[in-house]
Amino acid sequence: MKKPTLLGILVCLVSSLGVSQTAVFPERLASGWAKEGRPSEFQGGNLFNYIDGGAEIFLEFGFDRLLVQDYKKGNSEIVLELFEMESPESALGIYLMKCGTETPVEGVPARNSGDKTQFTIVKGPAFIHINNLDAGASLLPAMVELARSVLDTIPQGRPVKLLEGLPSESRITGSERLIRGPYALQSIFTLGEGDILGLEGKIFALAADYRDQEGEPSARILAGYPDEARAAAVFQNLVTRLDPYLKIIEKRDRKFIFTDFRGRIGTVERNGARLEIRLNLAVRPSVSPL
Amino acid sequence: MRRRSRFSPDLPGRLDRRDFLKIGGATGLGLWLGNRSLSALAQQPSAPPPRPKTNIEDALRVPRTKYSLPGFFPGRVVEVQDAAAVQDDKPVSRVVYRMVEKGLGGLTKKSGKDSCGLFFSRDDVVGIKVNPVGPGTISTHLDVVDALIDWLVAGGLIRKNIIIWDRFDFMLRDAGFTPERYPGVGIEGLQTMDEAAAMGKTQDNSHWLKPDGTHVSVGNFDLEAYYWADVEAPKDNAYLNQHVFNGKNSYFGSLLTKRLTKIINVPVFKNTGNGISMATKNLGYGAVCNTNRLHAPLFFDVNTEVMAFPAIRDKLVLNVTDALRGQYDGGPEYEAKFAYWLNTLYFATDPFALDMVCHQAIVAKRKAMGVKVNEHPKFTEYLRYAERLGLGVVAPDKLQHIRA
């Protein structure tokens, strides 16, 4: 299997594209829908004033600004939410958390998942929700029209290549995730409290599910750090602060094996400046060489 | 106007809100992908902070009554499913009525008036706690409430002694719980909140803030009955607008402590992260104010501890989880694409048993839909905590999950 050059992929520069400087909300759609009032705007931590309780994951991935614009036609209403994330990586990270099993909507010119009730879209550093508050199928064409109109004004930006760091062999399509802190990690597994992986809101770790030879699914998390010392410190942090429901059953300098609360096996291994964590293994891996 | 409500007591803020408000100015350009929003998070120690103290002992000292949780049927949960309950994305009232009758019969082994008489007397003042958070989709269905009201009235209760309530008045309106729809029945929110101010659409706070700096809804809460937790609350207006108080006390609504004699809890069926926001969260975060500060340090334990106080423990006699429609992912936010029709109602006197059954049901659904599921025991630990406090029965060998 080809070794991913993880750190090389993880380490990249942010280009703040300023989505809203180019994104334009149409005043009126050809189908007769029109803006209802001015957009509401929420910046940084003020996101709590819009999604009190749901803001943390956006902030963890890197959130700049949210614009919320209502559109009305008669008594029907569509709400457009444009989240300006710090980078295309940030936007992809939140998209992968929110998209569910992807069901692309025909006619939406960007990566998306949705149905008659809600579109979830990512393009460049923009993460977009289009919500149908009436939930009826009749608004679907207007939702597509609105999506196309807004997306046309958002530049695609540079491609995100982070996920190329995940080995492709036996990977379960659609299971890929980005992790930038405890909230994203918790959706997958509980290794411990707080920022147990030491990502510090700066490093994107990668995660995906894989099938073993018997077809059993397991999960893999890859995290690249700026140097070996940092990776070693995180490894030690995992050893000392591992979740109490996880029991270390074997430990060497750079690797340990644990059982989880269901008796499944997990491993943590440091290789240079990167950590590889395997979870939900049905069979204990060979112990030699640890 | 039906809205996608973003303001709800059952939306968890798992990190301290203030931490995220301390936004640094560094752009983080360089080797790592910087995140100026996360500067506070980066400074968090890896070791978890100690659990804050609460006044749970005060609650446990109050003698129990015959109605105290887990009620007449500890550990018993009745599930009623009917494929005909929904047609064209709308509940069918007559089928819902039949399901309610079947569920109550399955729970109590009594029918009609007799089952009502088991829980209520004619002079009871009954509060029906709904969850109106996602009008039109994930919200307690009016049809379910209709059926329960008719059951109460048939059992001899007076309409004016029935009060549909939630924490927020505007959410009740948005979800269709209006005096016009329910003539003769009370409709009450424990508090108001100025959505325009909360959304930043106006700087005019006069609709919710009195000249003396207190919230206009302060009088709706009982200053003698509170859940105390050694956790500070944010002191900004946005928090006060939504939470009425910002000290270390979360006061119970006076409606619960002084007027209601019995409570029926009618939550919805939805997830919140890896856990659920159903029966116990509907009351744990819906019966008291000043709750957002509690999410990070105590989260689900609040469900258990708030419900240990007499205002709920001794008055909550019936829970009906409205799972006609559910949301299996994306919660606590309302995410319509994860909503689905289950055509199911669950019945229990024991809300902790009920939540354990529903937790397992939603985990199964999440797995079936390919959602990543973290099944760590900490997401149900609050239910076992309730069992240790004598409030519920959740041990697998004692749970009775009956499909009626």
Short mmCIF file of C-alpha atoms in Angstrom, two decimals, chain A residues 10-14 38 40-42 44-46 48-54 56 58-64 70 72 77 81 86-87 89 98-101 113-118 120 129 131-135 175 177 180 182-183 186-190 193-196 200-204 208-209 226 237 241 243 245 261-262, chain B residues 1-8 11-18 20-21 23 27-38 41-42 44-48 89 135-137 198-201 236 238-239 242-243 274 292 325 328-330 332-338 366-367 369-379 381 384:
data_model
loop_
_atom_site.label_atom_id
_atom_site.label_comp_id
_atom_site.label_asym_id
_atom_site.label_seq_id
_atom_site.Cartn_x
_atom_site.Cartn_y
_atom_site.Cartn_z
CA LEU A 10 -2.00 18.51 5.81
CA VAL A 11 0.39 21.38 5.77
CA CYS A 12 -0.89 24.03 3.47
CA LEU A 13 -1.61 27.68 3.44
CA VAL A 14 -4.90 29.35 4.02
CA ARG A 38 -32.12 42.22 4.51
CA SER A 40 -29.00 38.63 9.00
CA GLU A 41 -25.30 38.50 9.63
CA PHE A 42 -23.38 36.62 12.31
CA GLY A 44 -17.26 34.60 14.64
CA GLY A 45 -18.52 33.64 18.09
CA ASN A 46 -21.80 35.48 17.49
CA PHE A 48 -24.17 31.24 18.97
CA ASN A 49 -26.87 33.86 18.57
CA TYR A 50 -28.17 32.00 15.54
CA ILE A 51 -27.49 28.35 16.30
CA ASP A 52 -27.14 28.30 20.03
CA GLY A 53 -25.76 24.88 20.69
CA GLY A 54 -24.92 23.98 17.13
CA GLU A 56 -19.32 24.67 18.15
CA PHE A 58 -18.52 25.38 12.82
CA LEU A 59 -16.12 27.25 15.08
CA GLU A 60 -13.95 24.18 15.43
CA PHE A 61 -13.56 23.86 11.69
CA GLY A 62 -12.96 27.57 11.27
CA PHE A 63 -15.90 29.90 10.78
CA ASP A 64 -15.83 33.51 9.64
CA ASP A 70 -35.20 34.70 3.49
CA LYS A 72 -40.73 34.45 -0.18
CA GLU A 77 -40.60 30.57 2.27
CA GLU A 81 -27.77 30.20 4.83
CA GLU A 86 -11.91 30.05 6.80
CA SER A 87 -10.79 27.90 3.92
CA GLU A 89 -10.74 22.67 3.87
CA LYS A 98 -23.51 17.56 7.67
CA CYS A 99 -24.20 15.95 4.30
CA GLY A 100 -25.22 12.46 5.41
CA THR A 101 -25.24 9.82 2.70
CA SER A 113 -26.58 16.50 -0.95
CA GLY A 114 -30.25 17.13 -0.48
CA ASP A 115 -33.87 16.59 -1.20
CA LYS A 116 -37.06 18.63 -1.34
CA THR A 117 -36.59 19.78 2.25
CA GLN A 118 -32.98 20.92 2.36
CA THR A 120 -26.41 21.04 1.77
CA HIS A 129 -27.87 25.37 3.40
CA ASN A 131 -34.06 25.19 3.56
CA ASN A 132 -37.62 24.67 2.44
CA LEU A 133 -39.76 25.63 5.41
CA ASP A 134 -42.88 24.24 3.79
CA ALA A 135 -41.21 20.86 3.18
CA SER A 175 -17.12 7.51 5.07
CA ARG A 177 -14.25 12.85 7.46
CA ARG A 180 -10.00 19.52 13.64
CA PRO A 182 -12.95 17.30 19.89
CA TYR A 183 -16.38 17.89 18.37
CA GLN A 186 -16.57 12.76 19.16
CA SER A 187 -18.85 11.98 16.27
CA ILE A 188 -16.56 9.06 15.46
CA PHE A 189 -15.09 7.84 18.72
CA THR A 190 -14.33 8.92 22.27
CA GLU A 193 -11.77 14.39 27.01
CA GLY A 194 -10.80 17.71 25.47
CA ASP A 195 -8.37 18.06 22.60
CA ILE A 196 -6.96 14.59 23.17
CA GLU A 200 -5.17 22.69 18.57
CA GLY A 201 -7.65 23.93 16.03
CA LYS A 202 -4.86 24.01 13.48
CA ILE A 203 -4.29 20.51 12.22
CA PHE A 204 -6.74 18.59 10.08
CA ALA A 208 -12.50 7.00 7.15
CA ASP A 209 -13.99 3.55 7.52
CA PRO A 226 4.74 19.50 12.55
CA ASN A 237 -1.18 12.26 26.16
CA ARG A 241 -5.49 10.38 29.45
CA ASP A 243 -10.86 7.41 28.07
CA TYR A 245 -13.77 2.95 29.14
CA PHE A 261 -16.36 -0.94 25.97
CA ARG A 262 -17.71 -3.50 23.48
CA MET B 1 -44.89 32.43 9.72
CA ARG B 2 -43.41 29.05 10.30
CA ARG B 3 -39.77 29.31 11.12
CA ARG B 4 -36.77 27.14 11.36
CA SER B 5 -36.24 27.83 15.01
CA ARG B 6 -32.66 28.13 16.12
CA PHE B 7 -33.36 29.10 19.69
CA SER B 8 -34.15 26.25 21.92
CA LEU B 11 -29.85 22.79 21.82
CA PRO B 12 -26.66 21.95 23.62
CA GLY B 13 -23.69 24.28 23.81
CA ARG B 14 -21.14 21.76 24.85
CA LEU B 15 -18.25 24.12 25.16
CA ASP B 16 -18.48 27.13 27.36
CA ARG B 17 -20.06 29.78 25.19
CA ARG B 18 -17.73 32.42 26.53
CA PHE B 20 -15.85 30.86 21.77
CA LEU B 21 -16.65 34.50 22.22
CA ILE B 23 -11.95 35.26 19.51
CA THR B 27 -4.97 34.65 11.12
CA GLY B 28 -2.93 31.51 11.55
CA LEU B 29 -1.18 31.68 8.22
CA GLY B 30 1.86 29.49 8.12
CA LEU B 31 2.55 25.84 8.33
CA TRP B 32 -0.70 24.89 9.95
CA LEU B 33 -4.18 25.78 8.94
CA GLY B 34 -4.83 28.47 11.48
CA ASN B 35 -8.19 28.96 13.11
CA ARG B 36 -8.71 32.26 14.78
CA SER B 37 -12.08 31.12 16.07
CA LEU B 38 -10.49 28.38 18.03
CA LEU B 41 -10.15 25.83 22.44
CA ALA B 42 -6.48 25.41 21.73
CA GLN B 44 -7.95 23.96 26.87
CA PRO B 45 -6.09 21.48 28.98
CA SER B 46 -6.52 17.91 27.91
CA ALA B 47 -7.57 16.86 31.39
CA PRO B 48 -11.29 17.32 31.90
CA ASP B 89 -46.92 13.82 4.81
CA PRO B 135 -42.65 23.63 13.21
CA GLY B 136 -44.02 21.56 10.38
CA THR B 137 -41.44 18.83 10.70
CA ALA B 198 -31.41 37.84 19.17
CA MET B 199 -30.88 37.76 15.40
CA GLY B 200 -29.18 41.13 15.49
CA LYS B 201 -31.89 42.68 13.32
CA ASP B 236 -24.28 39.59 27.69
CA ALA B 238 -27.98 37.95 23.94
CA TYR B 239 -27.82 35.34 26.68
CA GLN B 242 -32.80 33.91 25.67
CA HIS B 243 -32.37 32.72 29.24
CA ASN B 274 -24.55 10.85 19.71
CA ASN B 292 -27.16 27.09 28.14
CA ARG B 325 -41.84 11.80 12.53
CA TYR B 328 -32.00 10.58 13.09
CA ASP B 329 -29.05 12.88 12.43
CA GLY B 330 -28.07 16.52 12.40
CA PRO B 332 -29.75 19.19 17.96
CA GLU B 333 -30.29 21.50 15.01
CA TYR B 334 -33.29 20.95 12.87
CA GLU B 335 -32.01 19.26 9.69
CA ALA B 336 -34.95 18.47 7.47
CA LYS B 337 -33.10 16.05 5.22
CA PHE B 338 -32.61 13.70 8.16
CA ARG B 366 -28.51 5.84 12.44
CA LYS B 367 -26.61 2.65 11.71
CA MET B 369 -28.69 5.02 7.38
CA GLY B 370 -24.91 4.78 7.36
CA VAL B 371 -24.36 7.47 9.98
CA LYS B 372 -21.19 7.21 12.04
CA VAL B 373 -22.33 6.17 15.50
CA ASN B 374 -20.29 6.59 18.64
CA GLU B 375 -21.87 4.18 21.11
CA HIS B 376 -19.81 5.24 24.08
CA PRO B 377 -21.68 4.56 27.34
CA LYS B 378 -21.34 8.18 28.40
CA PHE B 379 -24.21 9.09 26.09
CA GLU B 381 -24.93 7.37 31.56
CA ARG B 384 -28.28 4.90 34.69
#
